[in-house]
């Protein structure tokens, strides 16, 4: 797997975050926060053409005082979260889940149907 | 790793810095002060550095230290700017220097197509909604108490 382009680590309000950056635009509508170790890993793997969960574990062991099994399982979880957040790509991205600080806004199927309806403004003016 | 939201007082100064560096910034909107067009936590704004702001433009402004709003300009007199949110009844005041961002357009309802502030839809809506100011109190009341519970936000 490898990191997608345009997802750079920034430090905002003392937090390490990843925001989508285009040529001009910086998208603050979806902010992904990184703790210290994941920020460290992101910086390391961002320069690599390709990396594996084992590479992430090795990098963790180089920097942190932890055992191999923990490093492997943490790396697997993190890679899964990164995959779910859409900031890494590749066929070997593991499955994962993201914790959300804000209440979950994923629309239910009923609401989604409603969203497909033509907006009222377009009904009137479009 | 979490998806997070920052308090505006801390985040917006960083955004202002990026705007002044020449970037544009997409920001999720909070609050209901720009109803009926914009809804809390649903819609996004594409911001840029303010150049020539005019009456009628929606802008990001610091109305008191650390307090940022995205409201419409209703009057400019020299250095003094009057702001009023579309969903508000009382105006705010600031100086032209406190205008920190201009709006290129809004992404509504998770759409990828932007409603530009120089586009027809925004202009027609703006003209209509501002002309209804005398009855805004009642329209907003009906919208909040009847329309949203029955039909959801527009």
Short mmCIF file of C-alpha atoms in Angstrom, two decimals:
data_model
loop_
_atom_site.label_atom_id
_atom_site.label_comp_id
_atom_site.label_asym_id
_atom_site.label_seq_id
_atom_site.Cartn_x
_atom_site.Cartn_y
_atom_site.Cartn_z
CA UNK A 1 0.00 0.00 0.00
CA UNK A 2 1.00 3.63 -0.31
CA UNK A 3 -0.17 7.01 0.86
CA UNK A 4 -2.46 8.97 -1.43
CA UNK A 5 -1.19 12.27 -2.78
CA UNK A 6 -2.36 15.50 -1.18
CA UNK A 7 -2.84 14.20 2.34
CA UNK A 8 -0.23 16.09 4.26
CA UNK A 9 0.35 16.28 7.95
CA UNK A 10 -0.28 19.71 9.39
CA UNK A 11 -0.03 21.03 12.87
CA UNK A 12 -3.12 23.01 13.84
CA UNK A 13 -3.84 24.17 17.38
CA UNK A 14 -1.14 21.87 18.67
CA UNK A 15 -2.74 18.82 17.05
CA UNK A 16 -1.32 16.78 14.22
CA UNK A 17 -3.96 16.52 11.56
CA UNK A 18 -4.31 15.37 8.01
CA UNK A 19 -6.33 17.46 5.61
CA UNK A 20 -6.82 17.00 1.89
CA UNK A 21 -4.72 19.49 -0.03
CA UNK A 22 -5.08 20.18 -3.70
CA UNK A 23 -3.02 22.57 -5.78
CA UNK A 24 -4.90 25.47 -4.23
CA UNK A 25 -7.63 24.24 -1.99
CA UNK A 26 -7.26 22.89 1.51
CA UNK A 27 -10.28 20.90 2.62
CA UNK A 28 -11.01 21.44 6.29
CA UNK A 29 -14.42 19.82 6.12
CA UNK A 30 -12.93 16.43 6.93
CA UNK A 31 -10.12 16.54 9.39
CA UNK A 32 -8.30 13.41 10.42
CA UNK A 33 -6.39 13.70 13.65
CA UNK A 34 -3.22 11.77 14.31
CA UNK A 35 -1.75 10.90 17.65
CA UNK A 36 2.00 11.16 18.12
CA UNK A 37 2.90 7.68 16.93
CA UNK A 38 0.57 7.68 13.93
CA UNK A 39 1.87 11.11 12.93
CA UNK A 40 5.41 9.73 13.16
CA UNK A 41 4.46 6.75 11.00
CA UNK A 42 2.69 8.94 8.44
CA UNK A 43 5.79 11.09 8.02
CA UNK A 44 7.91 7.97 7.53
CA UNK A 45 5.66 6.09 5.10
CA UNK A 46 4.70 9.16 3.07
CA UNK A 47 8.10 9.16 1.42
CA UNK A 48 7.96 5.46 0.56
CA UNK A 49 6.83 4.05 -2.80
CA UNK A 50 5.17 1.17 -1.04
CA UNK A 51 4.94 -0.09 2.51
CA UNK A 52 3.44 -3.04 4.37
CA UNK A 53 2.05 -3.54 7.87
CA UNK A 54 5.39 -5.18 8.71
CA UNK A 55 7.21 -2.02 7.59
CA UNK A 56 5.01 0.06 9.88
CA UNK A 57 5.70 -2.30 12.78
CA UNK A 58 9.45 -2.09 12.12
CA UNK A 59 9.29 1.71 12.11
CA UNK A 60 7.36 1.66 15.38
CA UNK A 61 9.96 -0.62 16.97
CA UNK A 62 12.75 1.71 15.85
CA UNK A 63 11.16 4.65 17.66
CA UNK A 64 9.13 3.23 20.52
CA UNK A 65 9.84 0.83 23.32
CA UNK A 66 7.31 -1.88 22.53
CA UNK A 67 7.29 -5.55 21.59
CA UNK A 68 6.93 -6.93 18.10
CA UNK A 69 3.47 -8.45 18.59
CA UNK A 70 1.99 -5.15 19.87
CA UNK A 71 3.69 -3.19 17.10
CA UNK A 72 2.25 -5.57 14.50
CA UNK A 73 -1.30 -5.44 15.85
CA UNK A 74 -1.20 -1.65 16.29
CA UNK A 75 0.11 -1.23 12.76
CA UNK A 76 -2.62 -3.48 11.39
CA UNK A 77 -5.32 -1.48 13.18
CA UNK A 78 -3.84 1.83 12.06
CA UNK A 79 -3.45 0.75 8.44
CA UNK A 80 -7.09 -0.34 8.54
CA UNK A 81 -8.16 3.06 9.86
CA UNK A 82 -6.10 4.85 7.23
CA UNK A 83 -7.68 2.69 4.55
CA UNK A 84 -11.15 3.44 5.83
CA UNK A 85 -10.36 7.16 5.93
CA UNK A 86 -9.28 6.93 2.30
CA UNK A 87 -5.82 8.32 2.78
CA UNK A 88 -3.90 5.23 1.67
CA UNK A 89 -4.41 2.99 -1.34
CA UNK A 90 -3.35 -0.44 -2.51
CA UNK A 91 -4.63 -3.99 -2.65
CA UNK A 92 -3.13 -4.96 0.70
CA UNK A 93 -4.92 -2.28 2.78
CA UNK A 94 -6.51 -4.10 5.73
CA UNK A 95 -10.11 -3.54 6.81
CA UNK A 96 -10.68 -1.10 9.61
CA UNK A 97 -13.02 1.23 11.41
CA UNK A 98 -12.82 4.91 12.28
CA UNK A 99 -13.78 6.42 15.59
CA UNK A 100 -15.86 9.52 15.09
CA UNK A 101 -15.85 12.36 17.57
CA UNK A 102 -18.97 13.93 16.15
CA UNK A 103 -22.24 12.01 16.20
CA UNK A 104 -22.50 9.70 13.24
CA UNK A 105 -24.04 11.52 10.33
CA UNK A 106 -24.31 8.60 7.98
CA UNK A 107 -27.80 8.87 6.58
CA UNK A 108 -30.19 5.97 6.93
CA UNK A 109 -31.48 4.48 3.67
CA UNK A 110 -34.76 6.39 4.07
CA UNK A 111 -32.94 9.70 4.39
CA UNK A 112 -30.71 8.86 1.44
CA UNK A 113 -33.77 8.44 -0.74
CA UNK A 114 -34.96 11.85 0.34
CA UNK A 115 -31.60 13.32 -0.60
CA UNK A 116 -32.06 12.09 -4.17
CA UNK A 117 -35.10 14.28 -4.59
CA UNK A 118 -34.54 17.45 -6.53
CA UNK A 119 -33.59 20.27 -4.16
CA UNK A 120 -36.35 22.79 -3.57
CA UNK A 121 -34.26 25.64 -4.92
CA UNK A 122 -33.68 23.81 -8.15
CA UNK A 123 -37.37 22.88 -8.32
CA UNK A 124 -38.25 26.55 -8.17
CA UNK A 125 -35.38 28.22 -9.99
CA UNK A 126 -33.66 25.48 -11.97
CA UNK B 1 -7.13 8.29 14.85
CA UNK B 2 -10.35 10.27 14.85
CA UNK B 3 -12.33 12.56 12.68
CA UNK B 4 -12.51 15.67 14.79
CA UNK B 5 -13.82 19.17 14.95
CA UNK B 6 -11.86 22.07 16.32
CA UNK B 7 -13.30 25.01 18.22
CA UNK B 8 -13.70 27.85 15.71
CA UNK B 9 -11.70 30.29 17.83
CA UNK B 10 -8.62 28.11 17.36
CA UNK B 11 -9.20 26.73 13.90
CA UNK B 12 -10.25 29.85 12.03
CA UNK B 13 -7.04 31.80 12.69
CA UNK B 14 -5.14 28.91 11.07
CA UNK B 15 -7.55 29.00 8.15
CA UNK B 16 -7.13 32.75 7.83
CA UNK B 17 -3.38 32.22 7.62
CA UNK B 18 -3.85 29.71 4.80
CA UNK B 19 -6.22 32.06 2.98
CA UNK B 20 -3.70 34.87 3.19
CA UNK B 21 -1.06 32.50 1.74
CA UNK B 22 -3.28 32.29 -1.32
CA UNK B 23 -4.93 28.93 -0.69
CA UNK B 24 -8.65 28.41 -0.82
CA UNK B 25 -10.17 26.50 2.08
CA UNK B 26 -13.23 24.28 2.31
CA UNK B 27 -14.93 24.55 5.68
CA UNK B 28 -17.94 22.79 7.16
CA UNK B 29 -20.49 25.28 8.43
CA UNK B 30 -21.92 25.30 11.92
CA UNK B 31 -25.01 26.96 13.26
CA UNK B 32 -28.34 28.01 11.80
CA UNK B 33 -27.66 31.72 11.32
CA UNK B 34 -27.61 31.42 7.53
CA UNK B 35 -30.91 29.60 7.22
CA UNK B 36 -32.76 28.82 5.06
CA UNK B 37 -30.00 28.31 2.47
CA UNK B 38 -27.38 26.80 4.74
CA UNK B 39 -27.89 24.17 7.40
CA UNK B 40 -25.82 23.40 10.49
CA UNK B 41 -23.13 20.75 10.02
CA UNK B 42 -24.52 19.81 6.61
CA UNK B 43 -23.16 22.37 4.20
CA UNK B 44 -19.68 23.54 3.35
CA UNK B 45 -18.25 26.81 2.13
CA UNK B 46 -15.33 27.37 -0.21
CA UNK B 47 -13.47 30.39 1.08
CA UNK B 48 -10.80 32.63 -0.38
CA UNK B 49 -8.93 35.75 0.63
CA UNK B 50 -11.28 38.74 0.60
CA UNK B 51 -10.53 41.26 -2.11
CA UNK B 52 -13.40 43.62 -2.91
CA UNK B 53 -16.27 42.82 -0.60
CA UNK B 54 -19.59 44.44 -1.31
CA UNK B 55 -22.95 44.75 0.35
CA UNK B 56 -24.83 41.49 -0.10
CA UNK B 57 -21.74 39.27 -0.01
CA UNK B 58 -21.48 36.50 2.55
CA UNK B 59 -18.18 36.81 4.40
CA UNK B 60 -16.23 35.27 7.23
CA UNK B 61 -15.70 37.96 9.84
CA UNK B 62 -14.30 38.27 13.35
CA UNK B 63 -17.02 40.27 15.09
CA UNK B 64 -15.29 40.20 18.46
CA UNK B 65 -11.90 38.72 19.41
CA UNK B 66 -12.05 34.98 18.75
CA UNK B 67 -15.67 35.08 17.60
CA UNK B 68 -16.03 34.30 13.90
CA UNK B 69 -19.22 34.29 11.89
CA UNK B 70 -20.10 33.66 8.28
CA UNK B 71 -22.81 36.23 7.60
CA UNK B 72 -24.02 38.51 4.87
CA UNK B 73 -22.88 42.11 4.61
CA UNK B 74 -25.87 44.41 4.78
CA UNK B 75 -24.05 47.69 4.80
CA UNK B 76 -20.61 49.26 4.41
CA UNK B 77 -19.96 52.80 5.47
CA UNK B 78 -16.31 53.75 5.28
CA UNK B 79 -14.56 51.33 7.63
CA UNK B 80 -17.73 50.17 9.35
CA UNK B 81 -19.39 47.00 8.21
CA UNK B 82 -22.83 45.77 9.21
CA UNK B 83 -23.47 42.04 9.04
CA UNK B 84 -26.67 40.07 9.30
CA UNK B 85 -27.03 36.31 9.06
CA UNK B 86 -29.81 35.23 6.72
CA UNK B 87 -31.34 33.30 9.61
CA UNK B 88 -30.90 36.15 12.09
CA UNK B 89 -32.91 39.22 13.00
CA UNK B 90 -30.23 41.30 14.68
CA UNK B 91 -27.22 42.76 12.94
CA UNK B 92 -23.57 42.68 14.00
CA UNK B 93 -20.90 45.26 13.40
CA UNK B 94 -17.23 45.05 12.58
CA UNK B 95 -14.52 46.91 10.66
CA UNK B 96 -13.42 46.10 7.11
CA UNK B 97 -10.18 44.70 8.57
CA UNK B 98 -12.20 42.10 10.46
CA UNK B 99 -13.43 40.59 7.20
CA UNK B 100 -11.11 37.61 6.95
CA UNK B 101 -12.67 35.48 4.23
CA UNK B 102 -14.82 35.76 1.13
CA UNK B 103 -17.05 32.96 -0.12
CA UNK B 104 -16.61 31.52 -3.61
CA UNK B 105 -19.53 29.16 -3.18
CA UNK B 106 -21.36 26.65 -1.04
CA UNK B 107 -21.59 22.88 -1.24
CA UNK B 108 -25.06 22.00 -0.02
CA UNK B 109 -26.44 18.63 1.11
CA UNK B 110 -23.22 16.76 0.47
CA UNK B 111 -23.30 17.61 -3.23
CA UNK B 112 -20.09 17.90 -5.18
CA UNK B 113 -21.55 20.65 -7.35
CA UNK B 114 -21.02 24.06 -5.88
CA UNK B 115 -23.60 26.82 -5.69
CA UNK B 116 -21.36 29.74 -6.59
CA UNK B 117 -21.98 33.10 -5.04
CA UNK B 118 -21.77 34.67 -8.50
CA UNK B 119 -24.24 32.12 -9.83
CA UNK B 120 -27.89 32.55 -10.69
CA UNK B 121 -29.31 30.44 -7.86
CA UNK B 122 -27.49 32.30 -5.10
CA UNK B 123 -28.33 35.67 -6.63
CA UNK B 124 -32.03 34.93 -7.00
CA UNK B 125 -32.19 33.48 -3.50
CA UNK B 126 -30.31 36.47 -2.09
CA UNK B 127 -32.55 39.03 -3.74
CA UNK B 128 -35.68 37.19 -2.66
CA UNK B 129 -34.62 36.49 0.91
CA UNK B 130 -33.27 39.96 1.65
CA UNK B 131 -36.40 41.57 0.21
CA UNK B 132 -38.47 39.48 2.63
CA UNK B 133 -36.67 40.95 5.63
CA UNK B 134 -39.79 42.72 7.00
CA UNK B 135 -41.50 39.33 7.45
CA UNK B 136 -38.36 37.31 8.14
CA UNK B 137 -39.26 36.72 11.78
CA UNK B 138 -42.43 34.89 10.75
CA UNK B 139 -40.86 33.02 7.85
CA UNK B 140 -38.06 31.74 10.07
CA UNK B 141 -40.57 30.76 12.74
CA UNK B 142 -42.70 28.82 10.27
CA UNK B 143 -39.59 27.27 8.75
CA UNK B 144 -38.27 26.14 12.13
CA UNK B 145 -41.52 25.00 13.73
CA UNK B 146 -43.46 23.62 10.78
CA UNK B 147 -41.40 23.19 7.66
CA UNK B 148 -38.37 21.42 9.13
CA UNK B 149 -40.40 18.98 11.28
CA UNK B 150 -42.65 18.18 8.30
CA UNK B 151 -40.38 18.33 5.26
CA UNK B 152 -36.85 18.68 6.63
CA UNK B 153 -34.45 21.51 5.82
CA UNK B 154 -34.54 22.86 2.25
#
